[in-house]
mmCIF file of C-alpha atoms in Angstrom:
data_model
loop_
_atom_site.group_PDB
_atom_site.id
_atom_site.type_symbol
_atom_site.label_atom_id
_atom_site.label_comp_id
_atom_site.label_asym_id
_atom_site.label_seq_id
_atom_site.Cartn_x
_atom_site.Cartn_y
_atom_site.Cartn_z
ATOM 1 C CA UNK A 1 -9.952 -12.823 9.599
ATOM 2 C CA UNK A 2 -10.254 -9.005 8.054
ATOM 3 C CA UNK A 3 -6.655 -7.421 7.024
ATOM 4 C CA UNK A 4 -6.805 -3.866 5.765
ATOM 5 C CA UNK A 5 -3.868 -3.038 4.086
ATOM 6 C CA UNK A 6 -4.223 0.641 3.070
ATOM 7 C CA UNK A 7 -1.213 2.135 0.863
ATOM 8 C CA UNK A 8 -0.836 5.995 -0.225
ATOM 9 C CA UNK A 9 -0.553 5.262 -4.130
ATOM 10 C CA UNK A 10 -1.570 2.988 -6.482
ATOM 11 C CA UNK A 11 1.276 1.031 -6.932
ATOM 12 C CA UNK A 12 2.435 1.195 -3.383
ATOM 13 C CA UNK A 13 0.147 -2.590 -2.209
ATOM 14 C CA UNK A 14 1.742 -3.973 -5.186
ATOM 15 C CA UNK A 15 5.751 -2.993 -4.429
ATOM 16 C CA UNK A 16 5.222 -2.460 -0.164
ATOM 17 C CA UNK A 17 2.327 -5.833 0.453
ATOM 18 C CA UNK A 18 1.463 -7.872 -1.810
ATOM 19 C CA UNK A 19 3.491 -10.781 -0.569
ATOM 20 C CA UNK A 20 1.953 -11.048 2.800
ATOM 21 C CA UNK A 21 -0.984 -10.411 1.671
ATOM 22 C CA UNK A 22 -1.508 -12.929 -1.031
ATOM 23 C CA UNK A 23 -0.639 -15.199 1.809
ATOM 24 C CA UNK A 24 -3.241 -14.197 4.065
ATOM 25 C CA UNK A 25 -5.826 -14.848 0.464
ATOM 26 C CA UNK A 26 -4.412 -18.927 0.891
ATOM 27 C CA UNK A 27 -4.688 -18.860 4.543
ATOM 28 C CA UNK A 28 -8.540 -17.096 3.173
ATOM 29 C CA UNK A 29 -8.586 -14.701 4.903
ATOM 30 C CA UNK A 30 -10.697 -11.232 4.280
ATOM 31 C CA UNK A 31 -9.236 -8.386 2.037
ATOM 32 C CA UNK A 32 -10.502 -4.994 2.092
ATOM 33 C CA UNK A 33 -7.529 -2.740 0.156
ATOM 34 C CA UNK A 34 -7.255 1.272 0.110
ATOM 35 C CA UNK A 35 -5.200 3.252 -1.668
ATOM 36 C CA UNK A 36 -5.103 6.528 -0.406
ATOM 37 C CA UNK A 37 -3.693 9.201 -2.976
ATOM 38 C CA UNK A 38 -4.856 9.419 -6.839
ATOM 39 C CA UNK A 39 -1.205 8.999 -8.165
ATOM 40 C CA UNK A 40 -1.102 11.777 -10.406
ATOM 41 C CA UNK A 41 1.875 12.767 -8.986
ATOM 42 C CA UNK A 42 3.347 9.564 -10.622
ATOM 43 C CA UNK A 43 4.166 10.406 -14.346
ATOM 44 C CA UNK A 44 4.433 13.294 -17.019
ATOM 45 C CA UNK A 45 2.001 14.728 -19.081
ATOM 46 C CA UNK A 46 -2.034 15.552 -17.957
ATOM 47 C CA UNK A 47 -2.474 15.072 -13.974
ATOM 48 C CA UNK A 48 -6.525 13.837 -15.110
ATOM 49 C CA UNK A 49 -4.678 11.394 -17.648
ATOM 50 C CA UNK A 50 -2.127 9.676 -15.418
ATOM 51 C CA UNK A 51 -4.644 9.439 -12.549
ATOM 52 C CA UNK A 52 -7.432 7.731 -14.151
ATOM 53 C CA UNK A 53 -4.517 5.145 -15.783
ATOM 54 C CA UNK A 54 -3.086 4.272 -12.220
ATOM 55 C CA UNK A 55 -5.913 4.133 -10.833
ATOM 56 C CA UNK A 56 -6.449 1.373 -13.961
ATOM 57 C CA UNK A 57 -3.200 -0.476 -13.533
ATOM 58 C CA UNK A 58 -3.833 -0.631 -9.696
ATOM 59 C CA UNK A 59 -7.117 -2.580 -10.347
ATOM 60 C CA UNK A 60 -5.699 -4.260 -12.348
ATOM 61 C CA UNK A 61 -2.380 -5.333 -10.761
ATOM 62 C CA UNK A 62 -5.104 -6.444 -7.676
ATOM 63 C CA UNK A 63 -7.499 -8.443 -8.787
ATOM 64 C CA UNK A 64 -6.496 -11.772 -7.461
ATOM 65 C CA UNK A 65 -6.463 -10.169 -4.013
ATOM 66 C CA UNK A 66 -9.724 -8.169 -4.122
ATOM 67 C CA UNK A 67 -10.901 -4.517 -5.160
ATOM 68 C CA UNK A 68 -9.241 -1.544 -3.821
ATOM 69 C CA UNK A 69 -11.636 1.367 -2.360
ATOM 70 C CA UNK A 70 -9.304 4.146 -3.652
ATOM 71 C CA UNK A 71 -9.501 7.754 -1.577
ATOM 72 C CA UNK A 72 -8.661 9.773 -4.557
ATOM 73 C CA UNK A 73 -6.853 12.485 -2.458
ATOM 74 C CA UNK A 74 -4.659 14.599 -4.264
ATOM 75 C CA UNK A 75 -0.952 13.451 -4.975
ATOM 76 C CA UNK A 76 1.825 14.635 -3.152
ATOM 77 C CA UNK A 77 -0.659 16.523 0.701
ATOM 78 C CA UNK A 78 -2.366 13.321 1.926
ATOM 79 C CA UNK A 79 -2.836 14.214 4.956
ATOM 80 C CA UNK A 80 -3.205 17.967 4.284
ATOM 81 C CA UNK A 81 -6.463 18.804 4.615
ATOM 82 C CA UNK A 82 -8.247 17.775 7.943
ATOM 83 C CA UNK A 83 -11.073 15.600 6.166
ATOM 84 C CA UNK A 84 -8.401 12.727 4.755
ATOM 85 C CA UNK A 85 -7.819 11.234 8.360
ATOM 86 C CA UNK A 86 -11.274 11.721 9.196
ATOM 87 C CA UNK A 87 -12.038 10.037 5.814
ATOM 88 C CA UNK A 88 -9.714 6.943 6.413
ATOM 89 C CA UNK A 89 -11.241 6.755 10.229
ATOM 90 C CA UNK A 90 -14.950 6.479 8.738
ATOM 91 C CA UNK A 91 -13.508 3.309 6.622
ATOM 92 C CA UNK A 92 -11.462 1.803 9.170
ATOM 93 C CA UNK A 93 -14.070 1.544 11.477
ATOM 94 C CA UNK A 94 -16.557 0.180 8.377
ATOM 95 C CA UNK A 95 -14.700 -2.186 8.722
ATOM 96 C CA UNK A 96 -13.231 -2.914 12.005
ATOM 97 C CA UNK A 97 -9.672 -4.908 10.991
ATOM 98 C CA UNK A 98 -8.212 -7.227 13.122
ATOM 99 C CA UNK A 99 -5.360 -6.549 11.636
ATOM 100 C CA UNK A 100 -3.751 -3.575 9.350
ATOM 101 C CA UNK A 101 -1.033 -3.390 7.063
ATOM 102 C CA UNK A 102 0.381 -0.048 6.092
ATOM 103 C CA UNK A 103 3.453 2.063 5.667
ATOM 104 C CA UNK A 104 6.053 3.243 7.800
ATOM 105 C CA UNK A 105 6.313 6.503 10.255
ATOM 106 C CA UNK A 106 9.921 6.386 8.976
ATOM 107 C CA UNK A 107 8.705 6.212 4.894
ATOM 108 C CA UNK A 108 11.243 8.140 2.654
ATOM 109 C CA UNK A 109 7.841 9.088 0.930
ATOM 110 C CA UNK A 110 5.814 12.238 2.707
ATOM 111 C CA UNK A 111 2.692 10.458 1.883
ATOM 112 C CA UNK A 112 3.583 7.321 3.076
ATOM 113 C CA UNK A 113 4.642 9.042 6.886
ATOM 114 C CA UNK A 114 1.439 10.843 6.317
ATOM 115 C CA UNK A 115 -0.243 7.069 5.868
ATOM 116 C CA UNK A 116 0.989 6.421 8.630
ATOM 117 C CA UNK A 117 0.577 8.595 10.905
ATOM 118 C CA UNK A 118 -3.193 8.711 10.261
ATOM 119 C CA UNK A 119 -3.202 5.380 10.433
ATOM 120 C CA UNK A 120 -1.509 5.553 13.962
ATOM 121 C CA UNK A 121 -3.547 7.895 15.504
ATOM 122 C CA UNK A 122 -7.292 6.285 14.428
ATOM 123 C CA UNK A 123 -6.695 2.751 15.036
ATOM 124 C CA UNK A 124 -2.962 2.035 16.345
ATOM 125 C CA UNK A 125 -4.889 1.415 19.672
ATOM 126 C CA UNK A 126 -7.115 -0.908 19.425
ATOM 127 C CA UNK A 127 -5.878 -2.194 15.596
ATOM 128 C CA UNK A 128 -2.386 -3.784 15.477
ATOM 129 C CA UNK A 129 -0.671 -2.405 12.483
ATOM 130 C CA UNK A 130 2.155 -3.677 10.813
ATOM 131 C CA UNK A 131 4.228 -2.025 8.903
ATOM 132 C CA UNK A 132 5.693 -1.929 5.506
ATOM 133 C CA UNK A 133 9.290 -2.546 4.562
ATOM 134 C CA UNK A 134 10.578 1.011 2.932
ATOM 135 C CA UNK A 135 11.883 1.370 -0.444
ATOM 136 C CA UNK A 136 15.632 -0.202 -0.014
ATOM 137 C CA UNK A 137 15.079 -0.761 3.716
ATOM 138 C CA UNK A 138 15.901 2.892 4.709
ATOM 139 C CA UNK A 139 15.349 3.938 7.870
ATOM 140 C CA UNK A 140 13.684 0.774 8.638
ATOM 141 C CA UNK A 141 14.638 -2.455 10.977
ATOM 142 C CA UNK A 142 12.168 -4.694 11.318
ATOM 143 C CA UNK A 143 11.552 -7.261 14.183
ATOM 144 C CA UNK A 144 10.584 -9.947 11.405
ATOM 145 C CA UNK A 145 10.394 -11.431 8.221
ATOM 146 C CA UNK A 146 7.377 -12.990 6.107
ATOM 147 C CA UNK A 147 8.920 -15.123 3.481
ATOM 148 C CA UNK A 148 6.646 -15.081 0.178
ATOM 149 C CA UNK A 149 9.228 -16.873 -1.825
ATOM 150 C CA UNK A 150 5.907 -18.764 -2.372
ATOM 151 C CA UNK A 151 4.196 -16.038 -3.475
ATOM 152 C CA UNK A 152 6.940 -13.366 -5.355
ATOM 153 C CA UNK A 153 5.987 -14.394 -8.858
ATOM 154 C CA UNK A 154 2.697 -13.373 -8.151
ATOM 155 C CA UNK A 155 3.588 -10.338 -6.825
ATOM 156 C CA UNK A 156 5.958 -9.343 -9.953
ATOM 157 C CA UNK A 157 3.144 -9.392 -12.193
ATOM 158 C CA UNK A 158 0.909 -8.043 -9.697
ATOM 159 C CA UNK A 159 4.243 -5.156 -10.249
ATOM 160 C CA UNK A 160 4.579 -4.988 -14.030
ATOM 161 C CA UNK A 161 0.636 -3.888 -14.229
ATOM 162 C CA UNK A 162 2.062 -0.454 -13.233
ATOM 163 C CA UNK A 163 2.950 0.437 -17.182
ATOM 164 C CA UNK A 164 3.110 4.464 -16.749
ATOM 165 C CA UNK A 165 5.959 3.857 -13.278
ATOM 166 C CA UNK A 166 8.330 1.328 -15.898
ATOM 167 C CA UNK A 167 7.764 -1.142 -13.630
ATOM 168 C CA UNK A 168 10.902 -3.063 -14.699
ATOM 169 C CA UNK A 169 13.020 -1.174 -11.920
ATOM 170 C CA UNK A 170 10.489 -1.787 -8.698
ATOM 171 C CA UNK A 171 10.744 -5.965 -10.501
ATOM 172 C CA UNK A 172 14.699 -5.438 -9.885
ATOM 173 C CA UNK A 173 14.433 -3.567 -6.553
ATOM 174 C CA UNK A 174 12.128 -6.330 -5.050
ATOM 175 C CA UNK A 175 14.091 -9.148 -6.555
ATOM 176 C CA UNK A 176 17.503 -7.647 -4.477
ATOM 177 C CA UNK A 177 15.361 -6.585 -1.184
ATOM 178 C CA UNK A 178 13.371 -10.029 -1.418
ATOM 179 C CA UNK A 179 17.082 -11.869 -2.525
ATOM 180 C CA UNK A 180 18.603 -12.071 1.359
#
C-alpha cells in the first residue's frame, strides 16, 4: 500500500501525522512524504538561514519514515500562485497513492487550509484522503481515532529535532492531546 503524507510546513508531519505514519511503516507500507512550504516565516532572523535550518530539521526528524520531497513554496503564501496546485497535482499523480494524509480544511493556519483544499481538489474524488487533527482539536470533529501509543516515543523524538521551533511546547501539546 502506498501512503502519501503531505504537510504545509517543516514539522507538520511530525506534529500532526507522525503516529499513524509510523504505524504504517511498521506494516511495511510504502511512505511518501511531502513538505509544501519552506518554513521561512516560522522564526526569527534571516529567512534564508531559517529555511535551510528547518528543511534540515525535518529531514533529520523524518529519517525513520523516509526522505521528504520539499516543494519550497513560500511560507504563508501556499496556494496564492496557481502553479502550486499544478505542481502538487503532478506530484500526487506521479506517486498514485492508495491513501493521502494531510491537514483538515478548517485548520487554524491558512497554509494548512489551502493545502487541504488543493489536495481535495486534485485527488479527493479518486484517492481517499484522511485529515489529521488540528492544533488543540480546534474545529476538528473526527470520525475515529488511531491509537499511536506504541510509536508515541518515536513521534516525540521526531518533534524534538525541530530546535528552531522551541519543540518542547509541541511535546506538551501532543502529550495533552494524546492523553485522552
